[in-house]
GROMACS .gro file of C-alpha atoms in nm:
model
  215
    1MET     CA    1   4.813  -1.098  -3.310
    2THR     CA    2   4.725  -0.881  -3.609
    3LYS     CA    3   5.029  -0.780  -3.807
    4THR     CA    4   5.041  -0.408  -3.868
    5THR     CA    5   5.391  -0.393  -4.010
    6GLU     CA    6   5.627  -0.582  -4.234
    7ASP     CA    7   5.922  -0.451  -4.041
    8PRO     CA    8   6.213  -0.697  -4.077
    9ARG     CA    9   6.263  -0.695  -3.701
   10VAL     CA   10   5.910  -0.829  -3.655
   11ARG     CA   11   5.979  -1.099  -3.911
   12MET     CA   12   6.307  -1.186  -3.734
   13TRP     CA   13   6.200  -1.186  -3.372
   14GLY     CA   14   5.823  -1.227  -3.409
   15PRO     CA   15   5.825  -1.608  -3.386
   16VAL     CA   16   6.018  -1.589  -3.058
   17CYS     CA   17   5.774  -1.332  -2.921
   18GLU     CA   18   5.475  -1.538  -3.027
   19ALA     CA   19   5.623  -1.854  -2.874
   20VAL     CA   20   5.670  -1.681  -2.537
   21ALA     CA   21   5.318  -1.537  -2.554
   22LEU     CA   22   5.169  -1.879  -2.631
   23LEU     CA   23   5.360  -2.039  -2.345
   24LEU     CA   24   5.257  -1.781  -2.085
   25GLY     CA   25   4.924  -1.675  -2.236
   26PRO     CA   26   4.672  -1.555  -2.158
   27TYR     CA   27   4.855  -1.408  -1.859
   28ALA     CA   28   5.142  -1.237  -2.039
   29GLU     CA   29   5.188  -0.985  -2.314
   30VAL     CA   30   5.500  -0.967  -2.525
   31VAL     CA   31   5.596  -0.633  -2.675
   32LEU     CA   32   5.859  -0.553  -2.937
   33HIS     CA   33   5.970  -0.189  -2.929
   34ASP     CA   34   6.156   0.029  -3.177
   35PRO     CA   35   6.421   0.218  -2.975
   36ASP     CA   36   6.484   0.464  -3.259
   37THR     CA   37   6.127   0.591  -3.293
   38ASP     CA   38   6.020   0.496  -2.939
   39ARG     CA   39   5.716   0.318  -3.082
   40VAL     CA   40   5.563  -0.026  -3.034
   41LEU     CA   41   5.659  -0.241  -3.331
   42GLU     CA   42   5.422  -0.524  -3.244
   43ILE     CA   43   5.243  -0.666  -2.942
   44TRP     CA   44   5.124  -1.020  -2.868
   45HIS     CA   45   4.836  -1.088  -2.623
   46PRO     CA   46   4.798  -0.724  -2.508
   47LEU     CA   47   4.693  -0.686  -2.145
   48GLY     CA   48   4.570  -0.331  -2.201
   49SER     CA   49   4.470  -0.098  -2.481
   50ARG     CA   50   4.820  -0.048  -2.620
   51ARG     CA   51   4.867  -0.141  -2.985
   52ALA     CA   52   5.137  -0.142  -3.252
   53GLY     CA   53   5.236   0.212  -3.342
   54ASP     CA   54   5.165   0.351  -2.994
   55PRO     CA   55   5.442   0.533  -2.806
   56SER     CA   56   5.678   0.302  -2.618
   57LEU     CA   57   5.797   0.563  -2.366
   58LEU     CA   58   6.109   0.357  -2.309
   59GLY     CA   59   6.347   0.638  -2.225
   60GLU     CA   60   6.711   0.648  -2.322
   61LEU     CA   61   6.889   0.313  -2.359
   62GLU     CA   62   7.220   0.481  -2.290
   63ALA     CA   63   7.107   0.550  -1.934
   64LEU     CA   64   7.072   0.181  -1.855
   65ASP     CA   65   7.330  -0.003  -1.649
   66PRO     CA   66   7.572  -0.161  -1.900
   67ALA     CA   67   7.659  -0.433  -1.647
   68ALA     CA   68   7.312  -0.585  -1.693
   69ARG     CA   69   7.419  -0.736  -2.029
   70ASP     CA   70   7.106  -0.617  -2.208
   71VAL     CA   71   6.860  -0.809  -1.988
   72TYR     CA   72   6.671  -0.621  -1.715
   73GLY     CA   73   6.431  -0.750  -1.451
   74PRO     CA   74   6.216  -0.900  -1.333
   75TYR     CA   75   6.078  -0.569  -1.205
   76GLU     CA   76   5.727  -0.467  -1.100
   77LYS     CA   77   5.480  -0.268  -1.308
   78LEU     CA   78   5.119  -0.169  -1.236
   79LEU     CA   79   4.822  -0.148  -1.471
   80ALA     CA   80   4.555   0.117  -1.424
   81ASP     CA   81   4.311  -0.148  -1.299
   82GLY     CA   82   4.548  -0.236  -1.015
   83ARG     CA   83   4.693  -0.556  -1.159
   84ARG     CA   84   5.058  -0.611  -1.078
   85LEU     CA   85   5.295  -0.731  -1.347
   86SER     CA   86   5.636  -0.890  -1.335
   87SER     CA   87   5.832  -0.761  -1.629
   88VAL     CA   88   6.155  -0.845  -1.808
   89SER     CA   89   6.315  -0.639  -2.084
   90ALA     CA   90   6.591  -0.737  -2.324
   91VAL     CA   91   6.781  -0.518  -2.569
   92LEU     CA   92   6.811  -0.700  -2.902
   93ARG     CA   93   7.114  -0.601  -3.108
   94ASP     CA   94   7.199  -0.644  -3.473
   95GLY     CA   95   7.522  -0.783  -3.613
   96ASP     CA   96   7.697  -0.451  -3.558
   97GLY     CA   97   7.603  -0.438  -3.190
   98ARG     CA   98   7.347  -0.162  -3.240
   99ALA     CA   99   7.026  -0.177  -3.033
  100ALA     CA  100   6.774  -0.278  -3.300
  101ALA     CA  101   6.476  -0.355  -3.080
  102VAL     CA  102   6.369  -0.398  -2.720
  103LEU     CA  103   6.170  -0.705  -2.619
  104CYS     CA  104   5.950  -0.681  -2.309
  105VAL     CA  105   5.753  -0.960  -2.142
  106ASN     CA  106   5.487  -0.851  -1.893
  107LEU     CA  107   5.339  -1.129  -1.679
  108ASP     CA  108   5.011  -1.068  -1.497
  109ARG     CA  109   5.066  -1.184  -1.138
  110THR     CA  110   4.695  -1.188  -1.050
  111PRO     CA  111   4.646  -1.566  -1.097
  112LEU     CA  112   4.961  -1.635  -0.895
  113GLU     CA  113   4.850  -1.402  -0.616
  114LYS     CA  114   4.506  -1.565  -0.604
  115ALA     CA  115   4.662  -1.910  -0.591
  116ALA     CA  116   4.899  -1.796  -0.316
  117ALA     CA  117   4.606  -1.660  -0.117
  118VAL     CA  118   4.421  -1.992  -0.146
  119LEU     CA  119   4.730  -2.190  -0.041
  120SER     CA  120   4.793  -1.948   0.245
  121ALA     CA  121   4.437  -1.993   0.367
  122PHE     CA  122   4.473  -2.371   0.361
  123GLY     CA  123   4.802  -2.344   0.548
  124ALA     CA  124   4.676  -2.093   0.803
  125PRO     CA  125   4.730  -2.169   1.173
  126THR     CA  126   4.461  -2.390   1.324
  127VAL     CA  127   4.323  -2.416   1.673
  128HIS     CA  128   4.433  -2.700   1.896
  129ARG     CA  129   4.249  -3.016   1.817
  130PRO     CA  130   3.969  -3.109   2.060
  131GLU     CA  131   4.133  -3.386   2.260
  132PRO     CA  132   3.805  -3.541   2.382
  133LEU     CA  133   3.731  -3.634   2.020
  134PHE     CA  134   4.058  -3.821   1.985
  135GLU     CA  135   4.128  -3.961   2.328
  136GLN     CA  136   3.994  -4.303   2.227
  137ASP     CA  137   4.159  -4.301   1.882
  138TRP     CA  138   4.489  -4.471   1.965
  139SER     CA  139   4.593  -4.497   1.596
  140GLU     CA  140   4.552  -4.120   1.564
  141ARG     CA  141   4.760  -4.071   1.878
  142ILE     CA  142   5.040  -4.282   1.732
  143GLN     CA  143   5.049  -4.085   1.408
  144HIS     CA  144   5.027  -3.757   1.596
  145ALA     CA  145   5.310  -3.846   1.834
  146VAL     CA  146   5.549  -3.973   1.566
  147GLY     CA  147   5.463  -3.696   1.318
  148GLY     CA  148   5.493  -3.427   1.584
  149TYR     CA  149   5.835  -3.553   1.690
  150VAL     CA  150   5.959  -3.566   1.330
  151ARG     CA  151   5.843  -3.209   1.259
  152GLU     CA  152   5.977  -3.073   1.587
  153HIS     CA  153   6.325  -3.222   1.545
  154GLY     CA  154   6.354  -3.196   1.169
  155ARG     CA  155   6.456  -3.559   1.120
  156PRO     CA  156   6.268  -3.812   0.906
  157VAL     CA  157   6.149  -4.133   1.067
  158GLU     CA  158   6.429  -4.341   0.914
  159ARG     CA  159   6.691  -4.117   1.080
  160LEU     CA  160   6.549  -4.125   1.430
  161THR     CA  161   6.801  -4.242   1.688
  162ARG     CA  162   6.743  -4.488   1.970
  163GLN     CA  163   6.690  -4.198   2.209
  164ASP     CA  164   6.442  -4.040   1.968
  165ARG     CA  165   6.240  -4.361   1.954
  166LEU     CA  166   6.250  -4.395   2.331
  167ALA     CA  167   6.116  -4.039   2.363
  168VAL     CA  168   5.827  -4.115   2.127
  169LEU     CA  169   5.749  -4.441   2.305
  170ALA     CA  170   5.754  -4.260   2.638
  171GLU     CA  171   5.488  -4.020   2.514
  172LEU     CA  172   5.274  -4.303   2.381
  173ASP     CA  173   5.317  -4.510   2.694
  174GLN     CA  174   5.218  -4.218   2.912
  175ALA     CA  175   4.906  -4.175   2.698
  176GLY     CA  176   4.816  -4.540   2.762
  177VAL     CA  177   4.842  -4.641   2.397
  178PHE     CA  178   5.015  -4.972   2.474
  179ALA     CA  179   4.717  -5.082   2.679
  180VAL     CA  180   4.550  -5.147   2.344
  181ARG     CA  181   4.628  -5.499   2.221
  182LYS     CA  182   4.707  -5.403   1.859
  183ALA     CA  183   4.898  -5.085   1.935
  184ALA     CA  184   5.254  -5.226   1.925
  185PRO     CA  185   5.241  -5.335   1.557
  186ALA     CA  186   5.099  -4.994   1.460
  187VAL     CA  187   5.377  -4.816   1.653
  188ALA     CA  188   5.637  -5.037   1.486
  189GLU     CA  189   5.499  -4.950   1.143
  190ALA     CA  190   5.488  -4.577   1.220
  191LEU     CA  191   5.850  -4.579   1.342
  192GLY     CA  192   5.973  -4.807   1.065
  193ILE     CA  193   6.107  -5.071   1.304
  194SER     CA  194   6.018  -5.428   1.396
  195ARG     CA  195   5.764  -5.524   1.659
  196SER     CA  196   6.034  -5.696   1.862
  197THR     CA  197   6.236  -5.371   1.863
  198VAL     CA  198   5.934  -5.186   1.997
  199TYR     CA  199   5.899  -5.437   2.282
  200ALA     CA  200   6.271  -5.419   2.357
  201LEU     CA  201   6.268  -5.039   2.366
  202LEU     CA  202   5.954  -5.039   2.577
  203THR     CA  203   6.120  -5.272   2.829
  204GLU     CA  204   6.423  -5.043   2.840
  205LEU     CA  205   6.201  -4.739   2.876
  206ARG     CA  206   6.009  -4.875   3.170
  207SER     CA  207   6.329  -4.964   3.354
  208THR     CA  208   6.488  -4.621   3.291
  209PRO     CA  209   6.419  -4.303   3.496
  210SER     CA  210   6.192  -4.079   3.289
  211GLU     CA  211   6.417  -3.775   3.349
  212GLY     CA  212   6.667  -3.906   3.094
  213LEU     CA  213   6.411  -3.919   2.818
  214ALA     CA  214   6.302  -3.555   2.811
  215ARG     CA  215   6.228  -3.434   2.461
   0.00000   0.00000   0.00000
């Protein structure tokens, strides 16, 4: 910031403005306006060509909603190059309650929108996995079955009921996972239970009509 004025309001509130600009920079500009002359008192990290002394074009403060308690936003603004800003404005008053300055913070949303687009692309829907690639991977089947059940029912593994575990074991048993010698310990670990509990539930499952275990 290049100081163009020794206005006492800049000396008073300038450190606050600079602190906000440093915290959010280089993606935010902080502007201090003079509501009496409708001019920019000072600007930190300008996002455009506006400088101190330029018109503020704030409008009449009296027309603002008094219920807002002198803080307005966040609201959207657009730059000429198409960038979208999230903006907040605050009326700063002196000891007599008079509006001495208006502080505006304009945050460039471009980096956030780019990051959101990247995250959205990573989280985009995927095609069904090619089962022939995984039909021999019994450890993958275990993780897929337990994880799918947890997501579908919205309960973490440690909160699964006996019926929940029976339903998961039924799916794994039907897929032939327990034909693999080391499958039971892996299932026990995935479900957070003991190996003996897995065997007990599996015995119960195989002696129970499958209709009662529908997911």
